[in-house]
């Protein structure tokens, strides 16, 4: 009988409603919904208040709707207006939305919580707080008060909201993302173009900031480590003196200096898991079916992002270009008499040995040139890798070394 | 410790890449790095292996080009180079 047992504390007065509720549950008919909603949550909670047709849930529905659907957000304004009127017809309309959007039980629990809160507020047309539990869908906290942005309402950019924003921006391309398009893609009616525009501006500037800082920190920290390693190993005296990074950031020690970790989401506490991991699962609520995400498969034009994933799926932008395959290196073979332009693919840092041709192996290398190259690497570790090969995972390398009996690196006794 | 290990490995990778530009073999690389940079050959070897795993294509092509080089004679190489020179001079002329 009681389909919603914890919520519907049966009262004798609401017996028929309960039956209706049952019917509604089993049949899922539209017309039953108003009663259903009443009886489930409000009927019991608003025993005194509820007249049957007049529903406090009118107050709540906009909140529910906002939570369960961003696509249906267009209804919100209607609902807002209808809220004050408190008409049943609107209720029916909303109920359909609810049915579409929310599962029955989920709806119930949320309704009940809200219902409780609403009791205290009575017949207010606007309810703000109770929806806090459902705010994970990126609803603005002040949404209830926002009537189509007649006045500039402060947007609370929740992480979910922000995620959708990023989604939209990514789809459009960060440089080409236009607020109006972003707004369309996000499909959240409560956001005005102005909101988006200002958020976009902040986002872009923040990204640049983070990019520069990360690059600087990575190279600077790496350089610091290299000096330590090189100093311990060779004790080279010609080490370039360390100079403070121009940006003056505190020594961040990014272990994965070549891989961008998800950076601190501006405006929000640092996310541990990249939001993008959850991205596909939340597609159900997205208004327009998003195209398959471009960014995981294509090399991003922009290295670091707030929502970057921990996995090194994204090749980071610091690694310069693509690895030079040996085909391009072939002409760079050391044969005397080759004018330099034939060897344009060779790292210019490498000195071309000049020696007589003869029975020597074709790719003999002068110790000096090797020494020069090696010294180059040791003294200027911040230089980009000449070939830009994909680095192996640190764990596997260390594991391999340990298996072979190499305990510490850099080895103390070189 | 993990931090310096990462940088160290990165350095070794950098050095190996430099050797690759010289078309060195793994053994030659191990020797060179040991001699010039005081890097234990075992480390060079390990990093090289790991790099090879991660960049299989590159190393395959690298090995191919090296074997091709081995097979080519001096004259063939000189001819090839001469051809390249003439081609590039043609390009530069244009």
Short mmCIF file of C-alpha atoms in Angstrom, two decimals:
data_model
loop_
_atom_site.label_atom_id
_atom_site.label_comp_id
_atom_site.label_asym_id
_atom_site.label_seq_id
_atom_site.Cartn_x
_atom_site.Cartn_y
_atom_site.Cartn_z
CA UNK A 1 0.00 0.00 0.00
CA UNK A 2 2.61 2.42 0.97
CA UNK A 3 4.82 2.76 -1.96
CA UNK A 4 6.81 5.41 -0.27
CA UNK A 5 7.01 4.19 3.20
CA UNK A 6 9.46 6.44 4.94
CA UNK A 7 7.95 9.51 3.49
CA UNK A 8 4.32 8.89 3.63
CA UNK A 9 3.32 8.49 7.15
CA UNK A 10 -0.14 7.49 6.46
CA UNK A 11 -2.85 9.55 7.84
CA UNK A 12 -6.39 8.57 7.66
CA UNK A 13 -7.32 11.70 5.86
CA UNK A 14 -5.02 10.92 3.10
CA UNK A 15 -6.07 7.42 2.55
CA UNK A 16 -7.57 7.96 -0.82
CA UNK A 17 -4.53 9.89 -1.82
CA UNK A 18 -2.45 6.96 -0.92
CA UNK A 19 -4.49 4.80 -3.17
CA UNK A 20 -4.12 7.28 -5.87
CA UNK A 21 -0.49 7.30 -5.18
CA UNK A 22 -0.32 3.62 -5.63
CA UNK A 23 -2.15 3.88 -8.85
CA UNK A 24 0.12 6.55 -9.98
CA UNK A 25 3.10 4.52 -9.18
CA UNK A 26 1.91 1.54 -11.01
CA UNK A 27 0.47 3.30 -13.97
CA UNK A 28 2.46 6.43 -14.00
CA UNK A 29 -0.43 8.42 -15.25
CA UNK A 30 -0.11 12.05 -15.70
CA UNK A 31 -3.23 13.12 -14.04
CA UNK A 32 -2.41 11.33 -10.90
CA UNK A 33 0.67 13.19 -10.35
CA UNK A 34 -0.61 16.24 -8.64
CA UNK A 35 -2.26 14.09 -6.10
CA UNK A 36 0.69 11.86 -6.00
CA UNK A 37 2.99 14.63 -5.17
CA UNK A 38 0.71 15.97 -2.64
CA UNK A 39 0.18 12.76 -0.90
CA UNK A 40 3.69 11.56 -0.93
CA UNK A 41 5.35 14.48 0.55
CA UNK A 42 3.24 17.36 1.08
CA UNK A 43 0.04 15.72 1.91
CA UNK A 44 1.53 14.30 5.00
CA UNK A 45 3.72 17.15 5.79
CA UNK A 46 1.31 19.84 5.09
CA UNK A 47 -1.64 18.31 6.67
CA UNK A 48 -2.91 21.55 7.84
CA UNK A 49 -1.70 23.60 5.01
CA UNK A 50 -2.44 21.49 2.10
CA UNK A 51 -5.84 21.95 0.70
CA UNK A 52 -5.36 19.22 -1.73
CA UNK A 53 -5.00 21.26 -4.80
CA UNK A 54 -3.06 24.13 -3.57
CA UNK A 55 0.39 22.83 -3.25
CA UNK A 56 3.41 24.03 -1.52
CA UNK A 57 5.17 21.87 -3.95
CA UNK A 58 4.52 24.57 -6.40
CA UNK A 59 7.17 26.34 -4.52
CA UNK A 60 9.45 23.45 -4.66
CA UNK A 61 9.03 22.40 -8.15
CA UNK A 62 11.22 25.00 -9.67
CA UNK A 63 13.93 23.83 -7.43
CA UNK A 64 13.37 20.24 -8.30
CA UNK A 65 13.23 21.06 -11.90
CA UNK A 66 16.38 23.00 -11.70
CA UNK A 67 18.07 20.12 -10.07
CA UNK A 68 16.95 17.45 -12.37
CA UNK A 69 17.10 19.14 -15.59
CA UNK A 70 18.99 21.91 -17.11
CA UNK A 71 17.41 21.34 -20.40
CA UNK A 72 14.03 22.07 -19.07
CA UNK A 73 15.16 25.21 -17.48
CA UNK A 74 12.98 27.18 -19.69
CA UNK A 75 10.17 26.07 -17.58
CA UNK A 76 11.63 27.67 -14.61
CA UNK A 77 10.56 31.10 -15.38
CA UNK A 78 7.13 29.89 -16.02
CA UNK A 79 7.26 28.07 -12.84
CA UNK A 80 8.49 31.03 -11.00
CA UNK A 81 5.60 33.00 -12.15
CA UNK A 82 3.23 30.21 -11.56
CA UNK A 83 4.63 29.73 -8.15
CA UNK A 84 3.22 32.93 -6.97
CA UNK A 85 -0.05 32.10 -8.53
CA UNK A 86 -0.16 28.62 -7.24
CA UNK A 87 -2.23 27.13 -9.91
CA UNK A 88 -2.88 23.51 -10.34
CA UNK A 89 -2.44 23.61 -14.07
CA UNK A 90 1.08 24.70 -13.63
CA UNK A 91 1.52 21.98 -11.20
CA UNK A 92 0.49 19.45 -13.73
CA UNK A 93 2.89 20.86 -16.20
CA UNK A 94 5.65 20.76 -13.74
CA UNK A 95 4.72 17.37 -12.63
CA UNK A 96 5.19 16.11 -16.09
CA UNK A 97 8.58 17.62 -16.04
CA UNK A 98 9.29 15.98 -12.77
CA UNK A 99 8.17 12.70 -14.07
CA UNK A 100 10.34 13.04 -17.04
CA UNK A 101 13.30 14.16 -15.17
CA UNK A 102 13.35 12.50 -11.88
CA UNK A 103 12.94 8.99 -10.83
CA UNK A 104 10.10 8.41 -8.54
CA UNK A 105 11.97 7.54 -5.47
CA UNK A 106 14.61 10.13 -5.97
CA UNK A 107 11.98 12.68 -6.39
CA UNK A 108 10.31 11.57 -3.30
CA UNK A 109 13.22 11.89 -1.05
CA UNK A 110 14.14 15.22 -2.39
CA UNK A 111 10.63 16.39 -2.22
CA UNK A 112 10.30 15.27 1.30
CA UNK A 113 13.36 17.09 2.40
CA UNK A 114 12.23 20.14 0.67
CA UNK A 115 8.81 19.66 1.96
CA UNK A 116 10.05 19.78 5.44
CA UNK A 117 11.81 22.96 4.80
CA UNK A 118 8.91 24.43 3.03
CA UNK A 119 6.69 23.80 5.96
CA UNK A 120 8.63 26.27 7.88
CA UNK A 121 8.48 28.75 5.12
CA UNK A 122 4.85 28.35 4.61
CA UNK A 123 3.54 29.57 1.36
CA UNK A 124 6.49 31.52 0.21
CA UNK A 125 6.82 31.63 -3.45
CA UNK A 126 10.52 31.35 -3.31
CA UNK A 127 12.51 28.70 -1.67
CA UNK A 128 16.20 28.91 -1.73
CA UNK A 129 17.86 26.72 0.79
CA UNK A 130 16.31 23.31 0.67
CA UNK A 131 17.74 22.48 -2.64
CA UNK A 132 21.20 22.53 -1.32
CA UNK A 133 21.25 18.78 -1.28
CA UNK A 134 20.54 18.66 -4.94
CA UNK A 135 22.95 21.30 -5.87
CA UNK A 136 25.36 18.89 -7.36
CA UNK A 137 23.73 19.50 -10.66
CA UNK A 138 25.18 22.90 -10.82
CA UNK A 139 22.16 24.82 -9.84
CA UNK A 140 22.72 28.29 -8.78
CA UNK A 141 21.97 28.91 -5.21
CA UNK A 142 20.05 32.00 -5.95
CA UNK A 143 18.27 30.48 -8.82
CA UNK A 144 14.89 30.76 -7.34
CA UNK A 145 15.17 34.45 -7.24
CA UNK A 146 16.47 34.72 -10.72
CA UNK A 147 13.74 35.62 -13.08
CA UNK A 148 15.38 35.45 -16.42
CA UNK A 149 18.09 37.81 -15.35
CA UNK A 150 16.07 40.90 -15.21
CA UNK A 151 18.55 42.19 -12.77
CA UNK A 152 22.11 41.01 -12.57
CA UNK A 153 22.07 38.10 -10.22
CA UNK A 154 25.31 36.90 -8.80
CA UNK A 155 26.06 33.53 -10.22
CA UNK A 156 27.48 30.93 -7.96
CA UNK A 157 29.71 28.97 -10.23
CA UNK A 158 29.50 25.57 -8.70
CA UNK A 159 31.87 22.94 -9.84
CA UNK A 160 29.20 21.26 -11.86
CA UNK A 161 28.24 24.48 -13.52
CA UNK A 162 31.82 25.23 -14.20
CA UNK A 163 32.32 21.81 -15.65
CA UNK A 164 29.56 22.38 -18.12
CA UNK A 165 31.10 25.67 -18.96
CA UNK A 166 34.41 24.05 -19.68
CA UNK A 167 32.66 21.41 -21.73
CA UNK A 168 31.08 24.02 -23.86
CA UNK A 169 34.27 25.97 -24.22
CA UNK A 170 36.17 22.89 -25.20
CA UNK A 171 33.66 22.04 -27.84
CA UNK A 172 33.90 25.44 -29.35
CA UNK A 173 37.60 25.81 -28.93
CA UNK A 174 38.86 27.99 -26.19
CA UNK A 175 39.94 30.80 -28.40
CA UNK A 176 36.79 30.77 -30.42
CA UNK A 177 34.38 30.22 -27.62
CA UNK A 178 31.80 32.92 -27.78
CA UNK A 179 29.58 33.55 -24.78
CA UNK A 180 26.42 33.23 -26.76
CA UNK A 181 27.46 29.89 -28.11
CA UNK A 182 28.63 28.75 -24.73
CA UNK A 183 25.30 29.74 -23.33
CA UNK A 184 23.59 27.69 -25.97
CA UNK A 185 25.75 24.70 -25.34
CA UNK A 186 25.31 24.88 -21.64
CA UNK A 187 21.64 25.34 -22.00
CA UNK A 188 21.21 26.72 -18.57
CA UNK A 189 18.69 29.41 -18.89
CA UNK A 190 19.52 31.06 -15.67
CA UNK A 191 22.87 32.08 -17.00
CA UNK A 192 22.97 35.24 -18.94
CA UNK A 193 25.38 35.91 -21.70
CA UNK A 194 26.97 38.44 -19.47
CA UNK A 195 27.58 35.89 -16.76
CA UNK A 196 29.24 33.64 -19.22
CA UNK A 197 31.24 36.40 -20.79
CA UNK A 198 32.76 37.51 -17.55
CA UNK A 199 33.41 33.95 -16.48
CA UNK A 200 35.07 33.23 -19.77
CA UNK A 201 37.28 36.22 -19.38
CA UNK A 202 38.38 35.15 -15.96
CA UNK A 203 38.89 31.65 -17.16
CA UNK A 204 41.12 32.66 -20.00
CA UNK A 205 43.27 34.88 -17.92
CA UNK A 206 43.55 32.25 -15.26
CA UNK A 207 44.60 29.67 -17.76
CA UNK A 208 47.34 31.82 -19.11
CA UNK A 209 48.47 32.45 -15.63
CA UNK A 210 48.52 28.81 -14.77
CA UNK A 211 50.24 27.87 -17.98
CA UNK A 212 53.03 30.24 -17.44
CA UNK A 213 53.40 29.34 -13.84
CA UNK A 214 53.39 25.64 -14.47
CA UNK A 215 55.92 25.92 -17.23
CA UNK A 216 58.11 28.08 -15.17
CA UNK A 217 57.80 25.97 -12.10
CA UNK A 218 58.43 22.81 -14.01
CA UNK A 219 61.52 24.00 -15.69
CA UNK A 220 62.80 25.76 -12.65
CA UNK A 221 62.28 22.85 -10.34
CA UNK A 222 63.62 20.45 -12.85
CA UNK A 223 66.67 22.57 -13.26
CA UNK A 224 67.14 22.54 -9.57
CA UNK A 225 66.99 18.78 -9.50
CA UNK A 226 69.34 18.46 -12.36
CA UNK A 227 71.90 20.57 -10.61
CA UNK A 228 71.61 18.34 -7.64
CA UNK A 229 72.06 15.27 -9.76
CA UNK A 230 74.78 16.68 -11.88
CA UNK A 231 76.52 18.11 -8.90
CA UNK A 232 76.44 14.81 -7.11
CA UNK A 233 77.55 12.89 -10.12
CA UNK A 234 80.19 14.88 -11.81
CA UNK A 235 80.86 17.88 -9.72
CA UNK A 236 81.09 20.00 -12.77
CA UNK A 237 82.41 23.34 -12.00
CA UNK A 238 81.02 25.00 -14.99
CA UNK A 239 77.48 24.71 -13.84
CA UNK A 240 75.46 27.68 -14.73
CA UNK A 241 74.54 29.45 -11.55
CA UNK A 242 71.00 29.02 -10.64
CA UNK A 243 68.97 32.05 -11.01
CA UNK A 244 65.61 32.60 -9.55
CA UNK A 245 62.74 32.14 -11.88
CA UNK A 246 61.46 35.32 -13.23
CA UNK A 247 58.02 34.68 -11.96
CA UNK A 248 59.19 34.23 -8.47
CA UNK A 249 56.93 31.40 -7.59
CA UNK A 250 57.67 29.25 -4.65
CA UNK A 251 59.55 26.13 -5.55
CA UNK A 252 56.89 23.82 -6.67
CA UNK A 253 58.22 20.40 -7.21
CA UNK A 254 56.07 18.86 -9.81
CA UNK A 255 57.11 15.30 -9.98
CA UNK A 256 55.66 15.00 -13.37
CA UNK A 257 57.14 18.05 -14.79
CA UNK A 258 56.33 16.82 -18.17
CA UNK A 259 52.78 16.03 -17.41
CA UNK A 260 50.30 18.54 -16.36
CA UNK A 261 48.37 17.62 -13.36
CA UNK A 262 44.91 18.91 -12.93
CA UNK A 263 45.56 22.33 -11.72
CA UNK A 264 43.70 24.04 -9.04
CA UNK A 265 40.31 24.88 -10.27
CA UNK A 266 40.07 28.54 -10.01
CA UNK A 267 37.45 29.54 -7.60
CA UNK A 268 37.00 26.10 -6.20
CA UNK A 269 38.79 23.84 -3.85
CA UNK A 270 41.28 21.71 -5.66
CA UNK A 271 39.69 18.78 -7.25
CA UNK A 272 41.35 15.54 -6.69
CA UNK A 273 39.84 13.66 -9.51
CA UNK A 274 39.70 15.38 -12.80
CA UNK A 275 36.19 16.29 -13.62
CA UNK A 276 36.58 15.00 -17.07
CA UNK A 277 36.53 11.50 -15.82
CA UNK A 278 32.94 11.94 -14.91
CA UNK A 279 32.19 13.75 -18.03
CA UNK A 280 30.72 10.95 -20.05
CA UNK A 281 28.52 9.79 -17.24
CA UNK A 282 26.82 13.07 -16.92
CA UNK A 283 25.94 13.34 -20.50
CA UNK A 284 22.42 12.33 -19.81
CA UNK A 285 21.56 15.70 -18.56
CA UNK A 286 23.28 17.62 -21.18
CA UNK A 287 20.87 19.53 -23.29
CA UNK A 288 22.44 18.96 -26.62
CA UNK A 289 24.05 15.61 -27.09
CA UNK A 290 27.63 16.61 -27.06
CA UNK A 291 29.89 15.37 -29.75
CA UNK A 292 32.54 12.97 -28.63
CA UNK A 293 35.02 14.95 -26.70
CA UNK A 294 37.71 16.22 -28.89
CA UNK A 295 40.28 16.77 -26.34
CA UNK A 296 41.17 13.31 -25.23
CA UNK A 297 41.95 12.14 -28.66
CA UNK A 298 43.43 15.12 -30.30
CA UNK A 299 46.48 16.85 -29.10
CA UNK A 300 45.29 19.87 -27.27
CA UNK A 301 46.35 23.20 -28.51
CA UNK A 302 46.55 24.30 -24.93
CA UNK A 303 48.61 22.33 -22.49
CA UNK A 304 47.21 22.70 -19.06
CA UNK A 305 43.66 22.98 -18.05
CA UNK A 306 41.80 22.97 -14.87
CA UNK A 307 40.05 19.83 -15.57
CA UNK A 308 42.93 18.01 -16.96
CA UNK A 309 43.01 14.40 -16.18
CA UNK A 310 45.53 12.76 -14.06
CA UNK A 311 46.28 10.24 -16.66
CA UNK A 312 48.76 11.26 -19.15
CA UNK A 313 46.38 11.07 -21.96
CA UNK A 314 47.01 14.53 -23.03
CA UNK A 315 50.37 15.09 -24.46
CA UNK A 316 51.56 18.16 -22.79
CA UNK A 317 52.57 21.10 -24.72
CA UNK A 318 55.99 21.42 -23.27
CA UNK A 319 57.38 18.61 -25.26
CA UNK A 320 58.35 20.33 -28.40
CA UNK A 321 56.82 19.10 -31.55
CA UNK A 322 56.91 15.58 -32.63
CA UNK A 323 59.68 13.15 -32.34
CA UNK A 324 62.03 13.29 -35.20
CA UNK A 325 62.08 9.98 -36.84
CA UNK A 326 65.26 8.60 -38.13
CA UNK A 327 64.22 9.31 -41.66
CA UNK A 328 64.88 12.86 -40.98
CA UNK A 329 68.05 12.02 -39.23
CA UNK A 330 69.48 9.97 -42.01
CA UNK A 331 70.82 12.87 -43.96
CA UNK A 332 72.38 14.05 -40.82
CA UNK A 333 74.91 11.36 -40.95
CA UNK A 334 78.37 12.43 -40.36
CA UNK A 335 80.09 12.41 -43.64
CA UNK A 336 82.65 15.00 -44.26
CA UNK A 337 82.01 17.44 -46.97
CA UNK A 338 78.32 17.71 -46.40
CA UNK A 339 77.27 21.27 -46.33
CA UNK A 340 75.34 22.14 -43.23
CA UNK A 341 72.02 22.56 -44.91
CA UNK A 342 71.85 18.90 -45.63
CA UNK A 343 71.85 18.25 -41.97
CA UNK A 344 69.25 20.71 -40.97
CA UNK A 345 67.44 18.22 -38.85
CA UNK A 346 70.29 17.69 -36.53
CA UNK A 347 70.25 19.36 -33.24
CA UNK A 348 72.27 22.47 -33.80
CA UNK A 349 73.92 21.94 -30.50
CA UNK A 350 75.80 19.01 -31.83
CA UNK A 351 79.10 19.79 -33.34
CA UNK A 352 79.62 18.23 -36.67
CA UNK A 353 82.82 16.34 -36.54
CA UNK A 354 85.14 17.05 -39.37
CA UNK A 355 87.33 14.22 -40.21
CA UNK A 356 88.69 12.31 -43.15
CA UNK A 357 86.51 9.77 -44.76
CA UNK A 358 87.96 6.41 -45.03
CA UNK A 359 87.58 3.06 -43.52
CA UNK A 360 85.97 4.61 -40.50
CA UNK A 361 82.46 3.55 -39.70
CA UNK A 362 80.05 5.95 -41.16
CA UNK A 363 78.69 7.16 -37.94
CA UNK A 364 81.74 7.57 -35.91
CA UNK A 365 81.53 10.30 -33.41
CA UNK A 366 84.13 12.42 -32.01
CA UNK A 367 84.42 12.27 -28.30
CA UNK A 368 84.41 16.00 -28.27
CA UNK A 369 81.08 16.29 -29.88
CA UNK A 370 79.60 13.75 -27.59
CA UNK A 371 81.13 15.45 -24.65
CA UNK A 372 79.75 18.72 -25.82
CA UNK A 373 76.32 17.26 -26.22
CA UNK A 374 76.41 15.61 -22.85
CA UNK A 375 77.70 18.70 -21.19
CA UNK A 376 74.92 20.60 -22.81
CA UNK A 377 72.35 18.35 -21.29
CA UNK A 378 73.88 18.41 -17.87
CA UNK A 379 74.34 22.10 -17.72
CA UNK A 380 71.08 23.10 -19.29
CA UNK A 381 68.57 20.53 -18.23
CA UNK A 382 65.71 22.81 -18.96
CA UNK A 383 66.31 22.45 -22.64
CA UNK A 384 63.56 20.58 -24.37
CA UNK A 385 64.30 17.06 -25.33
CA UNK A 386 65.80 17.03 -28.78
CA UNK A 387 63.69 14.17 -29.98
CA UNK A 388 60.80 14.56 -27.66
CA UNK A 389 60.34 10.88 -27.16
CA UNK A 390 57.56 9.83 -24.93
CA UNK A 391 59.08 9.37 -21.53
CA UNK A 392 58.64 6.03 -19.84
CA UNK A 393 56.69 5.85 -16.67
CA UNK A 394 58.84 6.56 -13.71
CA UNK A 395 57.54 3.61 -11.82
CA UNK A 396 58.43 1.13 -14.46
CA UNK A 397 61.91 2.49 -14.80
CA UNK A 398 62.52 2.47 -11.11
CA UNK A 399 61.04 -0.98 -10.86
CA UNK A 400 63.30 -2.26 -13.54
CA UNK A 401 66.29 -0.74 -11.90
CA UNK A 402 65.44 -2.23 -8.59
CA UNK A 403 65.07 -5.61 -10.15
CA UNK A 404 68.53 -5.31 -11.47
CA UNK A 405 69.90 -4.32 -8.15
CA UNK A 406 70.10 -0.59 -8.55
CA UNK A 407 68.78 0.78 -5.36
CA UNK A 408 69.13 4.49 -5.53
CA UNK A 409 69.26 6.95 -8.28
CA UNK A 410 71.15 9.02 -8.77
CA UNK A 411 73.73 6.66 -7.47
CA UNK A 412 75.85 8.10 -4.79
CA UNK A 413 78.96 6.52 -6.12
CA UNK A 414 79.10 7.45 -9.75
CA UNK B 1 63.83 10.96 -3.25
CA UNK B 2 61.23 10.35 -5.85
CA UNK B 3 61.62 13.85 -7.04
CA UNK B 4 65.29 13.62 -7.81
CA UNK B 5 64.81 10.21 -9.32
CA UNK B 6 62.36 11.63 -11.76
CA UNK B 7 64.70 14.38 -12.76
CA UNK B 8 67.55 11.99 -13.01
CA UNK B 9 65.66 9.68 -15.25
CA UNK B 10 64.64 12.62 -17.32
CA UNK B 11 68.23 13.65 -17.64
CA UNK B 12 69.22 10.18 -18.72
CA UNK B 13 66.48 10.22 -21.29
CA UNK B 14 67.72 13.53 -22.56
CA UNK B 15 71.20 12.15 -22.89
CA UNK B 16 69.99 9.07 -24.63
CA UNK B 17 68.14 11.19 -27.10
CA UNK B 18 71.31 13.05 -27.82
CA UNK B 19 73.00 9.74 -28.48
CA UNK B 20 70.21 8.73 -30.76
CA UNK B 21 70.91 11.75 -32.81
CA UNK B 22 74.39 10.41 -33.15
CA UNK B 23 72.90 7.15 -34.25
CA UNK B 24 74.54 5.31 -31.45
CA UNK B 25 73.66 1.84 -30.48
CA UNK B 26 72.52 1.09 -27.02
CA UNK B 27 75.91 -0.18 -26.04
CA UNK B 28 77.64 2.81 -27.45
CA UNK B 29 75.26 5.00 -25.60
CA UNK B 30 75.87 3.20 -22.36
CA UNK B 31 79.57 3.65 -22.81
CA UNK B 32 79.35 7.26 -23.77
CA UNK B 33 77.08 8.21 -20.91
CA UNK B 34 79.20 6.36 -18.47
CA UNK B 35 82.30 8.03 -19.73
CA UNK B 36 81.00 11.53 -20.18
CA UNK B 37 78.23 11.85 -17.68
CA UNK B 38 79.09 9.26 -15.06
CA UNK B 39 75.89 7.44 -15.56
CA UNK B 40 75.94 3.81 -14.76
CA UNK B 41 75.47 1.70 -17.83
CA UNK B 42 72.81 -0.29 -16.13
CA UNK B 43 70.77 2.83 -15.70
CA UNK B 44 71.32 3.90 -19.26
CA UNK B 45 70.36 0.49 -20.42
CA UNK B 46 67.22 0.41 -18.35
CA UNK B 47 66.08 3.82 -19.41
CA UNK B 48 66.82 2.96 -22.99
CA UNK B 49 64.72 -0.16 -22.74
CA UNK B 50 61.86 1.69 -21.19
CA UNK B 51 62.07 4.37 -23.82
CA UNK B 52 62.00 1.73 -26.45
CA UNK B 53 58.86 0.28 -24.98
CA UNK B 54 57.15 3.62 -24.93
CA UNK B 55 58.32 4.63 -28.37
CA UNK B 56 58.32 1.38 -30.19
CA UNK B 57 57.71 2.92 -33.56
CA UNK B 58 60.56 5.27 -33.26
CA UNK B 59 63.00 2.65 -32.20
CA UNK B 60 61.86 0.28 -34.89
CA UNK B 61 62.47 2.88 -37.51
CA UNK B 62 65.69 3.77 -35.84
CA UNK B 63 66.90 0.20 -35.97
CA UNK B 64 65.86 -0.06 -39.58
CA UNK B 65 67.69 3.02 -40.60
CA UNK B 66 70.70 1.83 -38.75
CA UNK B 67 70.68 -1.54 -40.45
CA UNK B 68 70.24 0.14 -43.74
CA UNK B 69 73.22 2.27 -42.94
CA UNK B 70 75.23 -0.75 -42.11
CA UNK B 71 74.45 -2.31 -45.37
CA UNK B 72 75.25 0.66 -47.43
CA UNK B 73 78.74 0.99 -48.63
CA UNK B 74 80.81 4.05 -48.55
CA UNK B 75 80.27 4.80 -52.19
CA UNK B 76 76.58 4.33 -51.97
CA UNK B 77 76.46 6.64 -49.05
CA UNK B 78 78.54 9.25 -50.78
CA UNK B 79 76.34 9.01 -53.81
CA UNK B 80 73.27 9.37 -51.71
CA UNK B 81 74.73 12.35 -50.00
CA UNK B 82 75.74 13.92 -53.25
CA UNK B 83 72.27 13.46 -54.55
CA UNK B 84 70.85 15.08 -51.48
CA UNK B 85 73.22 17.94 -51.82
CA UNK B 86 72.26 18.57 -55.38
CA UNK B 87 68.62 18.34 -54.53
CA UNK B 88 68.93 20.75 -51.71
CA UNK B 89 70.95 23.14 -53.79
CA UNK B 90 68.20 22.99 -56.33
CA UNK B 91 65.81 23.84 -53.60
CA UNK B 92 67.88 26.66 -52.35
CA UNK B 93 68.20 27.98 -55.83
CA UNK B 94 64.47 28.07 -56.12
#
